[in-house]
PDB file of C-alpha atoms in Angstrom:
ATOM      1  CA  MET A   1     -43.637  26.376 -23.815  1.00 77.00           C
ATOM      2  CA  THR A   2     -46.656  24.428 -21.707  1.00 89.00           C
ATOM      3  CA  SER A   3     -45.976  22.762 -18.505  1.00 91.00           C
ATOM      4  CA  ALA A   4     -46.889  19.455 -21.013  1.00 91.00           C
ATOM      5  CA  ASN A   5     -43.423  20.294 -22.788  1.00 94.00           C
ATOM      6  CA  LEU A   6     -41.807  21.045 -19.644  1.00 94.00           C
ATOM      7  CA  ILE A   7     -42.552  17.076 -18.113  1.00 95.00           C
ATOM      8  CA  LYS A   8     -41.945  16.150 -21.163  1.00 95.00           C
ATOM      9  CA  ILE A   9     -38.348  17.400 -21.071  1.00 96.00           C
ATOM     10  CA  ALA A  10     -37.586  16.557 -17.491  1.00 96.00           C
ATOM     11  CA  ILE A  11     -38.686  13.255 -17.542  1.00 97.00           C
ATOM     12  CA  THR A  12     -36.682  12.548 -20.890  1.00 97.00           C
ATOM     13  CA  LEU A  13     -33.633  14.373 -18.798  1.00 97.00           C
ATOM     14  CA  ALA A  14     -33.888  11.877 -15.855  1.00 97.00           C
ATOM     15  CA  ILE A  15     -34.631   8.819 -17.854  1.00 97.00           C
ATOM     16  CA  GLY A  16     -31.366  10.068 -19.965  1.00 97.00           C
ATOM     17  CA  ILE A  17     -29.324  10.202 -16.533  1.00 97.00           C
ATOM     18  CA  ALA A  18     -30.781   7.397 -14.947  1.00 97.00           C
ATOM     19  CA  LEU A  19     -29.631   5.175 -18.058  1.00 96.00           C
ATOM     20  CA  GLY A  20     -25.814   7.254 -17.740  1.00 95.00           C
ATOM     21  CA  LEU A  21     -25.621   6.214 -14.719  1.00 95.00           C
ATOM     22  CA  VAL A  22     -26.219   2.887 -14.619  1.00 95.00           C
ATOM     23  CA  TYR A  23     -24.093   2.471 -17.842  1.00 95.00           C
ATOM     24  CA  GLY A  24     -21.026   3.953 -16.102  1.00 93.00           C
ATOM     25  CA  TRP A  25     -21.579   2.155 -12.153  1.00 93.00           C
ATOM     26  CA  VAL A  26     -23.106  -1.017 -13.389  1.00 94.00           C
ATOM     27  CA  ILE A  27     -23.285  -1.806 -17.063  1.00 94.00           C
ATOM     28  CA  ASP A  28     -19.348  -1.017 -17.789  1.00 93.00           C
ATOM     29  CA  PRO A  29     -17.210   0.706 -14.550  1.00 91.00           C
ATOM     30  CA  ILE A  30     -13.916   2.146 -15.310  1.00 87.00           C
ATOM     31  CA  GLN A  31     -11.316  -0.899 -13.844  1.00 85.00           C
ATOM     32  CA  TYR A  32      -7.776   0.517 -12.953  1.00 79.00           C
ATOM     33  CA  THR A  33      -5.461  -2.436 -13.677  1.00 82.00           C
ATOM     34  CA  ASP A  34      -1.559  -2.332 -13.400  1.00 82.00           C
ATOM     35  CA  ILE A  35      -1.550   2.009 -11.844  1.00 83.00           C
ATOM     36  CA  THR A  36       1.269   3.178  -9.952  1.00 84.00           C
ATOM     37  CA  PRO A  37       2.111   3.609  -6.875  1.00 86.00           C
ATOM     38  CA  ASN A  38       2.481   7.119  -7.333  1.00 88.00           C
ATOM     39  CA  LEU A  39      -1.193   7.728  -8.755  1.00 88.00           C
ATOM     40  CA  LEU A  40      -3.298   5.652  -5.348  1.00 89.00           C
ATOM     41  CA  ARG A  41      -4.636   8.136  -2.288  1.00 92.00           C
ATOM     42  CA  GLU A  42      -2.037   8.669   0.181  1.00 95.00           C
ATOM     43  CA  ASP A  43      -3.725   6.298   2.879  1.00 96.00           C
ATOM     44  CA  TYR A  44      -3.215   3.502  -0.108  1.00 95.00           C
ATOM     45  CA  GLN A  45       0.002   4.518  -0.816  1.00 97.00           C
ATOM     46  CA  VAL A  46       1.235   4.315   2.947  1.00 98.00           C
ATOM     47  CA  ASP A  47       0.012   0.991   3.112  1.00 97.00           C
ATOM     48  CA  TYR A  48       2.178   0.547  -0.342  1.00 96.00           C
ATOM     49  CA  ILE A  49       5.107   1.787   1.989  1.00 98.00           C
ATOM     50  CA  LEU A  50       4.268  -0.689   5.265  1.00 98.00           C
ATOM     51  CA  MET A  51       4.474  -2.651   1.981  1.00 98.00           C
ATOM     52  CA  VAL A  52       8.036  -1.826   1.258  1.00 98.00           C
ATOM     53  CA  ALA A  53       8.657  -1.641   5.234  1.00 98.00           C
ATOM     54  CA  GLU A  54       7.916  -5.083   6.006  1.00 98.00           C
ATOM     55  CA  ALA A  55       9.660  -6.452   2.952  1.00 98.00           C
ATOM     56  CA  TYR A  56      12.962  -4.359   4.545  1.00 98.00           C
ATOM     57  CA  GLN A  57      12.185  -6.578   7.673  1.00 97.00           C
ATOM     58  CA  GLN A  58      12.517  -9.705   5.780  1.00 97.00           C
ATOM     59  CA  ASP A  59      15.835  -8.555   4.206  1.00 97.00           C
ATOM     60  CA  PHE A  60      17.315  -5.770   5.406  1.00 96.00           C
ATOM     61  CA  ASP A  61      18.261  -3.974   1.499  1.00 96.00           C
ATOM     62  CA  PRO A  62      17.702  -0.620   1.957  1.00 96.00           C
ATOM     63  CA  ASP A  63      18.677  -0.356  -1.629  1.00 96.00           C
ATOM     64  CA  THR A  64      15.149  -2.120  -3.212  1.00 97.00           C
ATOM     65  CA  ALA A  65      13.555  -0.260  -0.308  1.00 97.00           C
ATOM     66  CA  ALA A  66      14.754   2.275  -1.771  1.00 97.00           C
ATOM     67  CA  ARG A  67      14.243   1.942  -5.242  1.00 96.00           C
ATOM     68  CA  ARG A  68      10.396   0.605  -4.097  1.00 96.00           C
ATOM     69  CA  LEU A  69      10.666   4.286  -2.625  1.00 97.00           C
ATOM     70  CA  ALA A  70      10.890   6.010  -5.597  1.00 95.00           C
ATOM     71  CA  ILE A  71       8.125   4.217  -7.539  1.00 94.00           C
ATOM     72  CA  LEU A  72       5.946   7.140  -5.640  1.00 95.00           C
ATOM     73  CA  GLY A  73       7.638  10.160  -6.920  1.00 90.00           C
ATOM     74  CA  SER A  74      10.479  12.669  -6.726  1.00 91.00           C
ATOM     75  CA  GLN A  75      10.395  12.885  -2.462  1.00 94.00           C
ATOM     76  CA  SER A  76      13.474  11.236  -1.198  1.00 95.00           C
ATOM     77  CA  PRO A  77      12.922   8.075   0.692  1.00 96.00           C
ATOM     78  CA  ALA A  78      12.751   9.567   4.247  1.00 97.00           C
ATOM     79  CA  ALA A  79      10.834  11.832   3.478  1.00 97.00           C
ATOM     80  CA  LEU A  80       7.909   9.812   2.019  1.00 97.00           C
ATOM     81  CA  THR A  81       8.678   7.652   5.311  1.00 98.00           C
ATOM     82  CA  THR A  82       8.256  10.308   7.604  1.00 98.00           C
ATOM     83  CA  SER A  83       4.650  11.450   6.107  1.00 97.00           C
ATOM     84  CA  ALA A  84       3.488   7.452   6.136  1.00 98.00           C
ATOM     85  CA  LEU A  85       5.062   7.043  10.124  1.00 98.00           C
ATOM     86  CA  GLU A  86       2.678  10.533  10.719  1.00 98.00           C
ATOM     87  CA  TYR A  87      -0.364   8.951   8.798  1.00 98.00           C
ATOM     88  CA  ALA A  88      -0.429   5.782  10.296  1.00 98.00           C
ATOM     89  CA  THR A  89      -0.264   7.376  13.853  1.00 97.00           C
ATOM     90  CA  ARG A  90      -3.347   9.281  13.204  1.00 98.00           C
ATOM     91  CA  ASN A  91      -5.126   6.969  11.537  1.00 98.00           C
ATOM     92  CA  GLY A  92      -4.370   4.333  14.692  1.00 96.00           C
ATOM     93  CA  PHE A  93      -2.765   1.616  13.288  1.00 98.00           C
ATOM     94  CA  THR A  94      -1.226  -1.225  15.182  1.00 98.00           C
ATOM     95  CA  GLN A  95       1.890  -0.031  17.147  1.00 98.00           C
ATOM     96  CA  ASN A  96       3.418  -3.398  15.139  1.00 98.00           C
ATOM     97  CA  GLU A  97       3.057  -1.070  12.053  1.00 98.00           C
ATOM     98  CA  ILE A  98       3.955   1.211  13.274  1.00 98.00           C
ATOM     99  CA  GLN A  99       7.524  -0.043  14.633  1.00 98.00           C
ATOM    100  CA  THR A 100       7.915  -1.391  11.065  1.00 98.00           C
ATOM    101  CA  LEU A 101       7.209   1.795   9.589  1.00 98.00           C
ATOM    102  CA  GLN A 102      10.153   3.119  11.772  1.00 98.00           C
ATOM    103  CA  SER A 103      12.648   0.693  11.284  1.00 98.00           C
ATOM    104  CA  LEU A 104      12.631   1.495   7.951  1.00 98.00           C
ATOM    105  CA  LEU A 105      12.391   5.489   8.547  1.00 98.00           C
ATOM    106  CA  THR A 106      15.647   4.977  10.276  1.00 97.00           C
ATOM    107  CA  ALA A 107      17.138   2.764   7.588  1.00 97.00           C
ATOM    108  CA  MET A 108      15.748   5.362   5.097  1.00 97.00           C
ATOM    109  CA  GLN A 109      17.737   8.256   7.376  1.00 96.00           C
ATOM    110  CA  THR A 110      20.857   7.152   7.532  1.00 94.00           C
ATOM    111  CA  TYR A 111      20.399   5.849   3.286  1.00 92.00           C
ATOM    112  CA  GLN A 112      23.236   6.587   0.856  1.00 89.00           C
ATOM    113  CA  PRO A 113      22.858   5.394  -2.800  1.00 84.00           C
ATOM    114  CA  GLN A 114      25.560   2.924  -3.968  1.00 79.00           C
ATOM    115  CA  GLY A 115      27.493   5.034  -7.117  1.00 67.00           C
ATOM    116  CA  SER A 116      27.431   3.302 -10.489  1.00 55.00           C
ATOM    117  CA  GLY A 117      30.805   4.717 -11.558  1.00 50.00           C
ATOM    118  CA  SER A 118      33.472   2.674 -11.683  1.00 48.00           C
ATOM    119  CA  GLN A 119      36.987   2.917  -9.864  1.00 48.00           C
TER     120      GLN A 119
END
């Protein structure tokens, strides 16, 4: 191959990459909608757990809080809340947010699911 052909190939390749990036990032980027919280990054999962904790402070319903936390995976609600509390402490969350998470953690550590069996 001559150097002129190599230059043409390189230019064509660069144009193709540029057009692909423009299409993928500007014209038709991927937009995630209606995804479950377990697919989120850790920081967004912690934000979700904080929202659950804030809702818990309003209604004090551990069943609802545990059900909301169950969306995040197979870990226990207490383990999820502990992880969120550790993340919040490491990453400079406000003292109020940490106390809110601590309140949820206390509730989840003592939480016992209500049995659905008949008595």
